[in-house]
Tab-separated table of C-alpha atoms in Angstrom:
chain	number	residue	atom	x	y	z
T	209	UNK	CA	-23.653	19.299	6.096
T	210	UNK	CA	-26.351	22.401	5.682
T	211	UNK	CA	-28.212	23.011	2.840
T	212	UNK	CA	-26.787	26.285	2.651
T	213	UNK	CA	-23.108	24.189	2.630
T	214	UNK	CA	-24.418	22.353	-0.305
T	215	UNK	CA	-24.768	25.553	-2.156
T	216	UNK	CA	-21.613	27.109	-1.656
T	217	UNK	CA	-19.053	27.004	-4.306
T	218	UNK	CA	-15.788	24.684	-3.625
T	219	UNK	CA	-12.966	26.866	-3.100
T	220	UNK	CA	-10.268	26.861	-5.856
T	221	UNK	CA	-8.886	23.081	-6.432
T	222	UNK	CA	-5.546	24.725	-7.544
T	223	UNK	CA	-5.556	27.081	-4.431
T	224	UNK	CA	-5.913	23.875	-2.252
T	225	UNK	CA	-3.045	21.337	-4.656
T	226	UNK	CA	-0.945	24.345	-4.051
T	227	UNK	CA	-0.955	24.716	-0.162
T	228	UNK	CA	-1.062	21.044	-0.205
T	229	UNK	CA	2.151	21.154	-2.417
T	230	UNK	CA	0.213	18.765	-4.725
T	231	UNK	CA	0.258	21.079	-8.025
T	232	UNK	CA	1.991	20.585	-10.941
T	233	UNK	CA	4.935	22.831	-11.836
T	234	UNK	CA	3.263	24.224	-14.483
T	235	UNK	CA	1.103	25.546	-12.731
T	236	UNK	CA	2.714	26.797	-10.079
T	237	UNK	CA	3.849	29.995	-11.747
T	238	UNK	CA	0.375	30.472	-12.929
T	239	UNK	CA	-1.274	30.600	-8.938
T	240	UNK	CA	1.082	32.432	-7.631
T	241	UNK	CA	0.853	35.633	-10.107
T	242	UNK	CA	-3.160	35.151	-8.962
T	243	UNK	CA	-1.861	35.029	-5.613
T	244	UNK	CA	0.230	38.343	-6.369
T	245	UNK	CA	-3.069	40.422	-7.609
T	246	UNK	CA	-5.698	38.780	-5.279
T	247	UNK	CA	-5.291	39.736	-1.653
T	248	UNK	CA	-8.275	37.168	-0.557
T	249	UNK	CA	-7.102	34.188	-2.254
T	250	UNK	CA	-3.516	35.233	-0.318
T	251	UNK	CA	-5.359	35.376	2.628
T	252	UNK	CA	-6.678	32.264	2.139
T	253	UNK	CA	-3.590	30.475	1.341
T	254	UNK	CA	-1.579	31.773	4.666
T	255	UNK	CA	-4.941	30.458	6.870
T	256	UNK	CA	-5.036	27.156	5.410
T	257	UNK	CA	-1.269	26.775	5.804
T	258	UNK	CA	-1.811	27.638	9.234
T	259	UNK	CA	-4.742	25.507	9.935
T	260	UNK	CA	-2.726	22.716	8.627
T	261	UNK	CA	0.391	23.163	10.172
T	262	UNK	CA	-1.330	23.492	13.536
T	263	UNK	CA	-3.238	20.179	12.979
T	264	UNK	CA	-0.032	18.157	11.125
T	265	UNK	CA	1.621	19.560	14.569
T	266	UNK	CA	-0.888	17.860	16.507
T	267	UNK	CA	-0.878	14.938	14.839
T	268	UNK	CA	2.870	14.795	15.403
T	269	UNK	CA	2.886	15.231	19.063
T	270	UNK	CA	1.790	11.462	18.904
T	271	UNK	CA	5.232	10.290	18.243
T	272	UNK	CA	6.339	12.127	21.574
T	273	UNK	CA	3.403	9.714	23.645
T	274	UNK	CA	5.078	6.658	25.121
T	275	UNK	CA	4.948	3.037	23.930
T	276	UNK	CA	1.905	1.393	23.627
T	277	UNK	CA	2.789	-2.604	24.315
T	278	UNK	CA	-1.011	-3.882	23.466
T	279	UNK	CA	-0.534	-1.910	20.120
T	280	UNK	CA	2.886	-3.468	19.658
T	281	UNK	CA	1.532	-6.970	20.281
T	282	UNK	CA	-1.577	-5.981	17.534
T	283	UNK	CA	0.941	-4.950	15.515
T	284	UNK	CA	2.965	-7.899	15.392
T	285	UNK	CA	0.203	-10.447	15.649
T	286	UNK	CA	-1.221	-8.377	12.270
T	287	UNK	CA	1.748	-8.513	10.662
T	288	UNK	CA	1.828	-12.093	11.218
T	289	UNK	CA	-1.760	-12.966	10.138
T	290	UNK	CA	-0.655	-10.112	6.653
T	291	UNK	CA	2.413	-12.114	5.999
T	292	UNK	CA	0.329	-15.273	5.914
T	293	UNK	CA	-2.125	-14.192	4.011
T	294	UNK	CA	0.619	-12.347	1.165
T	295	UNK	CA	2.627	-15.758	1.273
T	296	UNK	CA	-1.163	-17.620	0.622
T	297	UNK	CA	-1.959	-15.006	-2.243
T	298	UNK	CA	1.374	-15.669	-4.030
T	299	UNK	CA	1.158	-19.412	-3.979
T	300	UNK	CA	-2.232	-19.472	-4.996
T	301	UNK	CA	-1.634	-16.716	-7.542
T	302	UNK	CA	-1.937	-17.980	-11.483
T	303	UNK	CA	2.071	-17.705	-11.725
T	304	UNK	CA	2.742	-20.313	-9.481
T	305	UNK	CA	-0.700	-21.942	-10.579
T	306	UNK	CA	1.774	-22.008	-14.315
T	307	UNK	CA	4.564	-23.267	-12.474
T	308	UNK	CA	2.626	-26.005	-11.047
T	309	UNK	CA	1.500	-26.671	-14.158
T	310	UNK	CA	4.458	-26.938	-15.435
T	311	UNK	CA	5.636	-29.428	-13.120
T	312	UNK	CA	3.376	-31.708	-14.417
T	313	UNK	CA	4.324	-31.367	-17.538
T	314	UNK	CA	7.951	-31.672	-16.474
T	315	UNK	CA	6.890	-35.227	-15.112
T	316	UNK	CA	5.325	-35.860	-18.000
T	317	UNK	CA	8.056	-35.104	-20.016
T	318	UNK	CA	10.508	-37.748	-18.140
T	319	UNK	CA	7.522	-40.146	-18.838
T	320	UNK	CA	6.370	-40.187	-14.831
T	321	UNK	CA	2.402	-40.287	-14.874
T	322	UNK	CA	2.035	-40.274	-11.101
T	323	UNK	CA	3.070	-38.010	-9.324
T	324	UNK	CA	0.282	-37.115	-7.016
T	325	UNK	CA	0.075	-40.571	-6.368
T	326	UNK	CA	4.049	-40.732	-5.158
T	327	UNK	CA	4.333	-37.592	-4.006
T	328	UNK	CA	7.379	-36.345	-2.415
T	329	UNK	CA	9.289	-39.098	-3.266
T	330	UNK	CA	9.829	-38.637	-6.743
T	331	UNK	CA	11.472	-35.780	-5.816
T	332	UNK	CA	14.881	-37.543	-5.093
T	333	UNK	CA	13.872	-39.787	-8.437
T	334	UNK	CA	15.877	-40.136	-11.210
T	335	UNK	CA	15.621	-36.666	-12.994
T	336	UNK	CA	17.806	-33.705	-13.474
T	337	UNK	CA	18.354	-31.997	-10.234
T	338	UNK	CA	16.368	-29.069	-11.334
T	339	UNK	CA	13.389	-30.993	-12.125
T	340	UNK	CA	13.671	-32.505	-8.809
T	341	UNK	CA	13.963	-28.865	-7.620
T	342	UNK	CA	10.746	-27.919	-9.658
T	343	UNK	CA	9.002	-31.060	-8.177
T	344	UNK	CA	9.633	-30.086	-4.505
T	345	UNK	CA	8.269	-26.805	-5.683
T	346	UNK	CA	5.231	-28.001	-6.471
T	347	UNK	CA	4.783	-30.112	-3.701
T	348	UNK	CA	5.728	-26.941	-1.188
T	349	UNK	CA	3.270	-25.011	-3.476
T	350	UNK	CA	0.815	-27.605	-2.416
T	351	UNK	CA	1.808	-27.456	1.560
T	352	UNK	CA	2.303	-23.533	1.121
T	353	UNK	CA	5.553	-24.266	2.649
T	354	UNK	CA	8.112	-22.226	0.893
T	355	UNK	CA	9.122	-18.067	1.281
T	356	UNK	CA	9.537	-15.895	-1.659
T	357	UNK	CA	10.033	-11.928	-2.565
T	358	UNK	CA	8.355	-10.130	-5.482
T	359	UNK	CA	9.128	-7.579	-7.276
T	360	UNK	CA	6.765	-5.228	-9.654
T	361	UNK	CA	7.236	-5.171	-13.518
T	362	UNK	CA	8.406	-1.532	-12.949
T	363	UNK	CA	11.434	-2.889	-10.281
T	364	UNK	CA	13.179	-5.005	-12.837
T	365	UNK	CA	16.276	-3.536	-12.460
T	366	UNK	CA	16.029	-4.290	-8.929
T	367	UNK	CA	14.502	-7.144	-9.115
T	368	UNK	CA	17.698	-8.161	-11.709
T	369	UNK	CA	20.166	-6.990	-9.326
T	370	UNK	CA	18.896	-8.818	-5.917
T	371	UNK	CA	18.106	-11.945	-7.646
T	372	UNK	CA	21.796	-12.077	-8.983
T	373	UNK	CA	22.748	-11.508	-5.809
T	374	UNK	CA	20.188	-14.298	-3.823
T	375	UNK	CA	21.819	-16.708	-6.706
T	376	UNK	CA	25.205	-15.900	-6.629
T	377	UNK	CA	25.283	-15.207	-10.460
T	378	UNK	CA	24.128	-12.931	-12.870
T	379	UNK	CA	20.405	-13.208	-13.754
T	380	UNK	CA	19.541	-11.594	-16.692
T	381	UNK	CA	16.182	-10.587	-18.025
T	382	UNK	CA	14.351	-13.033	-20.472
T	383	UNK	CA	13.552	-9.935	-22.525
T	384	UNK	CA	10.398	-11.203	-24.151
T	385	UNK	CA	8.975	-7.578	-24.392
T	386	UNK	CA	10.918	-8.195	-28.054
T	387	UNK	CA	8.034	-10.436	-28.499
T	388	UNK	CA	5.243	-7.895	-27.694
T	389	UNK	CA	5.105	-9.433	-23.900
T	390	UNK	CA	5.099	-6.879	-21.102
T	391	UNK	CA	6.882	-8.494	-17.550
T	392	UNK	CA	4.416	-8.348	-14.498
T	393	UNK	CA	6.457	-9.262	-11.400
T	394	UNK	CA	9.857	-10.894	-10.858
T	395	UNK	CA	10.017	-13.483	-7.939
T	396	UNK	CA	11.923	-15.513	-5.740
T	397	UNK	CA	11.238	-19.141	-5.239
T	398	UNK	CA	13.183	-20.997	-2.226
T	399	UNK	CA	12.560	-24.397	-2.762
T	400	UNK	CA	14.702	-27.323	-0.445
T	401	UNK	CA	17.153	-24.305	0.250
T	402	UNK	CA	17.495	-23.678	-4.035
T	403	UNK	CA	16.658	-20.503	-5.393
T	404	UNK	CA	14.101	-20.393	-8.375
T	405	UNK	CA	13.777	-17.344	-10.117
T	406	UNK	CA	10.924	-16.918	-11.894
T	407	UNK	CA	9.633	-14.008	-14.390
T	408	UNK	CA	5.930	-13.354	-15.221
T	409	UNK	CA	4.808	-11.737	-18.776
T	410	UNK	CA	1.873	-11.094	-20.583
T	411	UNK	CA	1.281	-9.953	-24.198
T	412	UNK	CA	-1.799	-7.431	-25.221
T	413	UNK	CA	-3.981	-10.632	-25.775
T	414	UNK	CA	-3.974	-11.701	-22.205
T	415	UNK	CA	-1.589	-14.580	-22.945
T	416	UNK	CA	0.841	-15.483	-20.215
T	417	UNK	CA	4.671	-16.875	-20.288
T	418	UNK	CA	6.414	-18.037	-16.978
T	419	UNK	CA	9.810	-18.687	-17.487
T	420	UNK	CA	12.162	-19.718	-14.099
T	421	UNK	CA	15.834	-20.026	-13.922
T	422	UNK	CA	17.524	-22.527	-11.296
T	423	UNK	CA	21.304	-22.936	-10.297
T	424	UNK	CA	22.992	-25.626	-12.627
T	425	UNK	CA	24.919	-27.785	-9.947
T	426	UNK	CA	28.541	-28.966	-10.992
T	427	UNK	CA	27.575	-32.278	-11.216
T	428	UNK	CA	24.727	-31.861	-13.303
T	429	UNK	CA	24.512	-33.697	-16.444
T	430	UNK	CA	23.769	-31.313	-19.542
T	431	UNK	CA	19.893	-30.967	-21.281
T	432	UNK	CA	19.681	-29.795	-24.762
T	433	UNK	CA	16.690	-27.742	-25.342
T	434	UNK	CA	13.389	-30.164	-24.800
T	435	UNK	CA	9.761	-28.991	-25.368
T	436	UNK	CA	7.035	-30.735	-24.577
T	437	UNK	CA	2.948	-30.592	-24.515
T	438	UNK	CA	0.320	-31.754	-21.944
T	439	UNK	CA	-3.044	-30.321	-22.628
T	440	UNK	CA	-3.265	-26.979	-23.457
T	441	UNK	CA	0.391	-26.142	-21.990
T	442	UNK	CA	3.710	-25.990	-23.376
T	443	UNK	CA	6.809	-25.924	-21.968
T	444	UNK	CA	10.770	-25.395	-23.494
T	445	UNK	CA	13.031	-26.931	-20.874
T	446	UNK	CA	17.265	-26.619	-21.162
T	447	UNK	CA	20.363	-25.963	-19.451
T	448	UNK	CA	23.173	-23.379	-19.743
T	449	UNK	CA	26.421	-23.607	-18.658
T	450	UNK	CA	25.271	-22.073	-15.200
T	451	UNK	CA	20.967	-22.051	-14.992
T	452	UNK	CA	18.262	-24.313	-15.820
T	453	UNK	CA	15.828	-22.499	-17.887
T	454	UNK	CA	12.064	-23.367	-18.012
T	455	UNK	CA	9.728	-21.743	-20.267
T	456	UNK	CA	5.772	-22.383	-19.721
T	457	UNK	CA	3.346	-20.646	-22.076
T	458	UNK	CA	-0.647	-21.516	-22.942
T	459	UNK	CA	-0.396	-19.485	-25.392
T	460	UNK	CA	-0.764	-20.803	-29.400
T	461	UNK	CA	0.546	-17.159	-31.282
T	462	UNK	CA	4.447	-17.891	-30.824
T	463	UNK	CA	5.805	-21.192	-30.951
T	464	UNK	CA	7.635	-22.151	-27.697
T	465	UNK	CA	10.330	-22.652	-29.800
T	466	UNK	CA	10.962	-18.851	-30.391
T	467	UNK	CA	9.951	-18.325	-26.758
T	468	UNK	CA	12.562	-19.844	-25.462
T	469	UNK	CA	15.292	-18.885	-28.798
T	470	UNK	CA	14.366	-15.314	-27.505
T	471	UNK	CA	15.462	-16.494	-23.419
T	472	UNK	CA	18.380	-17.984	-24.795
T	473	UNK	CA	19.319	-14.900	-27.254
E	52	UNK	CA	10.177	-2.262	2.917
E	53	UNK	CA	9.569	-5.136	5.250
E	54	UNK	CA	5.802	-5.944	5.924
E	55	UNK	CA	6.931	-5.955	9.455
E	56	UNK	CA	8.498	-2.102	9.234
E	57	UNK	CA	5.764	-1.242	6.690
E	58	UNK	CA	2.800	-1.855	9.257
E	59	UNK	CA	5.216	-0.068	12.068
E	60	UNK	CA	4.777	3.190	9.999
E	61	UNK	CA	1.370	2.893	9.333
E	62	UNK	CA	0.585	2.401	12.587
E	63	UNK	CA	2.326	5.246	13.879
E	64	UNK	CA	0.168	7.334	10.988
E	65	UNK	CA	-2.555	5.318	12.844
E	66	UNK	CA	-1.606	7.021	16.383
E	67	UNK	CA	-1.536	10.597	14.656
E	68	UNK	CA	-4.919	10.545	12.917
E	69	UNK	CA	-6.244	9.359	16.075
E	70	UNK	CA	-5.306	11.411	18.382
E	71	UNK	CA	-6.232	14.230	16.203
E	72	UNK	CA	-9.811	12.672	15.759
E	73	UNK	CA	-10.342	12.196	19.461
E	74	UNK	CA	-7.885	14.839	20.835
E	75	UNK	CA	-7.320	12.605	23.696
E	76	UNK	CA	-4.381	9.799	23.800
E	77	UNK	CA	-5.671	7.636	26.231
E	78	UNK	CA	-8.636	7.491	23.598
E	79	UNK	CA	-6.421	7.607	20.805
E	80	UNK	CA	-4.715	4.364	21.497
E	81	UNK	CA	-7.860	2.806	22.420
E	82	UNK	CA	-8.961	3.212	19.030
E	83	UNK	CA	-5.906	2.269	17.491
E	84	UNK	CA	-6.351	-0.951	19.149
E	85	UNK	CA	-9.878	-1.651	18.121
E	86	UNK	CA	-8.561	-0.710	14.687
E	87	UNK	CA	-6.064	-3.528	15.096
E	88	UNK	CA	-8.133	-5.501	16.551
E	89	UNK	CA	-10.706	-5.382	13.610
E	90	UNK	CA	-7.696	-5.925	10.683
E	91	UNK	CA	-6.567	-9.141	12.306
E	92	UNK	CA	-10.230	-10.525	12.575
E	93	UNK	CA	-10.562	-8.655	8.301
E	94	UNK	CA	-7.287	-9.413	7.688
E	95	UNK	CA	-7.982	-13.040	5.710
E	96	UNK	CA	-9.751	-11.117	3.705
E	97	UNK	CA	-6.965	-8.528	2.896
E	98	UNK	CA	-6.792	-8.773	-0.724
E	99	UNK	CA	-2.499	-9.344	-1.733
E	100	UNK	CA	-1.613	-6.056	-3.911
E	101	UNK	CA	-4.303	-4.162	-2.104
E	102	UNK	CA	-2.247	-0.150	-0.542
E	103	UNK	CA	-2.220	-1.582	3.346
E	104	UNK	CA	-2.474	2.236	4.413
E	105	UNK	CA	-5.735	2.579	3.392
E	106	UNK	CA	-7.143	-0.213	4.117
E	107	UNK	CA	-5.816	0.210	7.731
E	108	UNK	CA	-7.201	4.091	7.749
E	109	UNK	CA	-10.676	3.319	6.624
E	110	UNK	CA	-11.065	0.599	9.518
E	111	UNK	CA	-10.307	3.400	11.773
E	112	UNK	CA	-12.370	5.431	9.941
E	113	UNK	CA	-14.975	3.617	10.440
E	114	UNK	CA	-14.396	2.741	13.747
E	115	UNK	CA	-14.233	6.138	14.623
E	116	UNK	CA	-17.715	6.837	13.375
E	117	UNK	CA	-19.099	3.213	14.882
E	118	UNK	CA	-17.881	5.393	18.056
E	119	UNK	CA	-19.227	8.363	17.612
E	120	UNK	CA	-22.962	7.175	16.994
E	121	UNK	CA	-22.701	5.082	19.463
E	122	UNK	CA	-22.065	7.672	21.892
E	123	UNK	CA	-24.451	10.224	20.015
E	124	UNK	CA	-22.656	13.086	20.583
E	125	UNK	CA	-18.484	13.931	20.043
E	126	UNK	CA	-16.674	14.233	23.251
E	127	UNK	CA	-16.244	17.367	24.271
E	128	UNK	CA	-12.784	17.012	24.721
E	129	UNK	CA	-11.712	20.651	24.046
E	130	UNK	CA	-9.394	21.174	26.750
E	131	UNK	CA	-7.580	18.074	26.954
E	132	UNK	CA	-4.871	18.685	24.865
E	133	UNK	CA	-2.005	15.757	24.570
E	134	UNK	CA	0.490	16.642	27.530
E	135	UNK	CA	3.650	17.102	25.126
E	136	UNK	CA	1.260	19.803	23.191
E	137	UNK	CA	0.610	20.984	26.860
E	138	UNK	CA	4.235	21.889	27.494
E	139	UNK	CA	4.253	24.199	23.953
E	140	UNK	CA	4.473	27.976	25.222
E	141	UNK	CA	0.996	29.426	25.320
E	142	UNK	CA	0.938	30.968	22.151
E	143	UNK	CA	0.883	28.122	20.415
E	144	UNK	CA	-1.561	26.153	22.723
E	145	UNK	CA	-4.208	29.313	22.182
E	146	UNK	CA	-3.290	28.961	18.244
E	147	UNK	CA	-3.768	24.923	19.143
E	148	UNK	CA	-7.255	25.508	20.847
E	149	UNK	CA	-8.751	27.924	18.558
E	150	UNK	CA	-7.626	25.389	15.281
E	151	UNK	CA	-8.724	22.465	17.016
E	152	UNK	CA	-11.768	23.979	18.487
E	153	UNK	CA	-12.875	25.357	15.216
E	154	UNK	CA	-12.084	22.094	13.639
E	155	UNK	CA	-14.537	19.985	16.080
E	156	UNK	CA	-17.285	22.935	15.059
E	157	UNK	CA	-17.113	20.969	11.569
E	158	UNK	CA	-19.107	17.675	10.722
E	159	UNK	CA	-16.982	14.680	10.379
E	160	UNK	CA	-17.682	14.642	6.666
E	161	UNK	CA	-15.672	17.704	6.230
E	162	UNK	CA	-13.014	17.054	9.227
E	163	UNK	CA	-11.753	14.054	8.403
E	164	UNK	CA	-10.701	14.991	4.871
E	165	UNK	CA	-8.311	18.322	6.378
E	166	UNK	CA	-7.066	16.056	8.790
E	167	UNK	CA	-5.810	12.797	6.370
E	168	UNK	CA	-4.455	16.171	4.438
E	169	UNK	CA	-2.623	17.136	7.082
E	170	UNK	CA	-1.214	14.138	8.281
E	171	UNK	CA	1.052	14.964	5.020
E	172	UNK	CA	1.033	10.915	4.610
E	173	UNK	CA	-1.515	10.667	1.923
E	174	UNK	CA	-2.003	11.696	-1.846
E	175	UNK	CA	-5.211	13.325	-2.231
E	176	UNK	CA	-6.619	9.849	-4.113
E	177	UNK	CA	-5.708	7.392	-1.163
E	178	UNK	CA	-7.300	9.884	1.072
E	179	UNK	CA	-10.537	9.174	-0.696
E	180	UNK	CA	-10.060	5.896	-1.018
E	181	UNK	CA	-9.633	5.870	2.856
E	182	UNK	CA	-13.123	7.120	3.259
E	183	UNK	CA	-14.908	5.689	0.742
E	184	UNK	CA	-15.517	8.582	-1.272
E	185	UNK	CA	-15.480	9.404	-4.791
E	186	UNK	CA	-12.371	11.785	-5.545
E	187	UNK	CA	-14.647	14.549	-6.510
E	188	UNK	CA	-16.373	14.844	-3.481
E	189	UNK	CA	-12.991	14.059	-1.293
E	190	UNK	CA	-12.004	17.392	-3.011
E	191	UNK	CA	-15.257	19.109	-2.586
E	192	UNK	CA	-15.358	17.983	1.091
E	193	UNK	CA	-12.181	18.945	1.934
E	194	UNK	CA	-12.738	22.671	0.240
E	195	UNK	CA	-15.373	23.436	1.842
E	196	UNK	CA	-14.213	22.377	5.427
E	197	UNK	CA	-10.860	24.436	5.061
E	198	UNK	CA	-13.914	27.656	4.078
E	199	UNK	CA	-15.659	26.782	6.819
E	200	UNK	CA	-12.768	26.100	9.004
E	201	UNK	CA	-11.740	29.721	7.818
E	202	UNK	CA	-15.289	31.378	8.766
E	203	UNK	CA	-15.557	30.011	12.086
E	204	UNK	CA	-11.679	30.801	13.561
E	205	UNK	CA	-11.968	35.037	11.733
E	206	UNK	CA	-15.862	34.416	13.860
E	207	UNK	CA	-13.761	33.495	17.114
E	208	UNK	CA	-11.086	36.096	16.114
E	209	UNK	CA	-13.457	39.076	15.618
E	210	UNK	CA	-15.566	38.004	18.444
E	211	UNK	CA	-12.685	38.319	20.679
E	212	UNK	CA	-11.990	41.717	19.493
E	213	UNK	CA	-15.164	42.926	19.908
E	214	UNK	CA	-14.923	42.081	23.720
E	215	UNK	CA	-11.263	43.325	24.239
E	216	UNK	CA	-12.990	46.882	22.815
E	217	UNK	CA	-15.613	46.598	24.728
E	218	UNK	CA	-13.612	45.933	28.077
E	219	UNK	CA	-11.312	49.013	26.830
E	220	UNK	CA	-14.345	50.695	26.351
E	221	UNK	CA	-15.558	50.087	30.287
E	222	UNK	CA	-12.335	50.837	31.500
């Protein structure tokens, strides 16, 4: 770029949002009356348009080229490497960081104080199935071995509806924002073939809550609500008729208690 | 959307931009591929939440510019128009020629914002983001290419005239 360039003025932002179809309606009304009086900023308009409906055109004439099978197999072997590296960032992400937390606190809770040390095999132990469920989670967290979906704070409609439907019941939302906690994401946990759902929150002081919901089998003995503490976590644990509700919060400004009275409602 | 389907469109988007940049397809998809070829060696270091288009754009981007110093000077492609562009009638192929021959008069740092614009696949802040400017000067960039752009086809078209009157005038 010249000098001379430099010192040129920048042609009207609101001329350029408009032929770009970027500007807002309100001010729509308010370029086109200039465009009505002001023959050179019509002119301009029409050439741009033109300029960038020859080029878009261009561009287009792409799509008519035939099949490009290297790109393809880039494209695939990308989306591979992407989908590894999304299914990496989840599991390592400080949600499922909570959850594993949380696991250990669930073992702690049923007084087992080794599970690294047995691993997998606790699994199938003696605790509620949804523990177990929780257990297997971690230890799939740990091999990065399990698939899940994610939705955005701003999906949880969507998020509400395909979860119910991945779960074959209704999944409603914890509804902690009556708490001052904003959600973050909604996800999907498949762990040994169960779905975990699990909802991430966090209040205006940072503070997180993790709360997951798992399938209540038929055979599954009930749990009044249990809360428990292992270092600087703590965790509300129950069962409904249909779900197995875990609640896992570091935070010390609302009692876990009325964490999880809110969940329940 | 699917990463799978997501990545399918993008890389379509890819195709266009390129073969705009380079007006030559066999050249286009080679640099498609090296763009690929670069986000699977960067792609462990794709950051989860990051906009994918983007990311994908500015590798091509750059690419594109790798290219371009390496060979010093553009290609001087002008004539080579894609073949389905080829079959247009000849109006639009002068109309074609003139745009894209006044658009390769333009340095790169004021092409390649009215071209991501015209792709129609962008907001005007991903565009920027694609390469690696500020917003401000994305805008300022891409204003004073389109003047530019502007000067240089009413040169061509007034040119022209002059030598249609003056070959009236011999007559």
């Amino acid at each position: 770029m010249t000098k001379a360039e430099d010192r040129e003025p920048v042609p009207d932002i609101d001329l350029m949002a408009y032929v770009d179809g970027t500007l807002p309606p309100e001010k729509v009304a308010e370029v086109e009356a200039r465009l009505a009086r002001d023959a050179d900023a019509r002119d301009a308009v029409a050439q741009w348009r033109h300029f960038d409906n020859v080029i878009h055109g261009a561009a287009r004439s792409a799509d008519a080229q035939p099949a490009n099978l290297r790109i393809e197999a880039l494209e695939r072997q990308l989306a591979q490497k992407l989908q590894r590296r999304r299914r990496w960032a989840v599991l390592n992400g400080p949600g499922v960081r909570q959850i594993a937390a949380s696991v250990v606190i669930f073992a702690a809770g049923w007084g087992a104080h080794a599970v690294y040390d047995r691993g997998a095999s606790m699994v199938n132990g003696a605790y509620p199935a949804f523990v177990s469920q929780t257990l297997a989670g971690h230890y799939s967290y740990m091999l990065a071995a399990h698939e899940s979906a994610e939705f955005p704070g701003d999906q949880m409609d969507d998020a509400l509806a395909w979860l119910s439907a991945e779960m074959q019941q209704r999944i409603d939302s914890p509804q902690l924002e009556r708490l001052g906690y904003q959600v973050e994401s909604a996800r999907l946990m498949v762990v040994d073939e169960v779905p975990v759902a699990v909802f991430y929150y966090r209040n205006p002081d940072d503070q997180r809550v993790t709360v997951s919901m798992t399938p209540r089998e038929a055979t599954q003995s009930d749990h009044a609500l249990r809360v428990a503490r292992v270092q600087d976590e703590h965790m509300a644990y129950w069962s409904s008729d249909s779900l197995n509700y875990v609640v896992v919060t570091s935070s010390e400004d609302v009692p876990i208690t009325t964490l999880a009275a809110a969940v329940q409602r | 959307m699917s990463l799978k389907s997501e990545l399918h469109t993008h890389v379509a988007s890819l195709r266009r931009y390129a073969l705009v940049l380079t007006r030559d397809p066999v050249a286009a998809d080679d640099l498609v591929q090296e763009t690929l070829v670069k986000a699977i060696a960067k792609a462990d270091t794709f950051q989860h939440g990051t906009d994918l288009r983007p990311w994908l754009f500015r590798i091509l981007h750059n690419t594109h510019i790798s290219d371009l110093r390496r060979a010093k000077t553009r290609a001087d492609a002008a004539a080579d128009l894609p073949d389905p562009l080829a079959r247009d009638c000849q109006h639009t192929q002068l109309e074609l020629k003139q745009v894209l021959g006044a658009l390769d008069q333009l340095p790169e740092a004021q092409r390649m914002p009215i071209i991501l614009v015209a792709l129609r696949e962008m907001s005007y802040a991903e565009a920027a983001r694609t390469l690696d400017v500020p917003l401000g000067t994305f805008m300022s960039r891409l204003g004073r290419g389109r003047a530019a752009l502007r000067r240089i086809v009413q040169g061509v078209a007034s040119g022209k005239l002059t030598l249609m009157q003056r070959k009236e005038g011999d007559a």
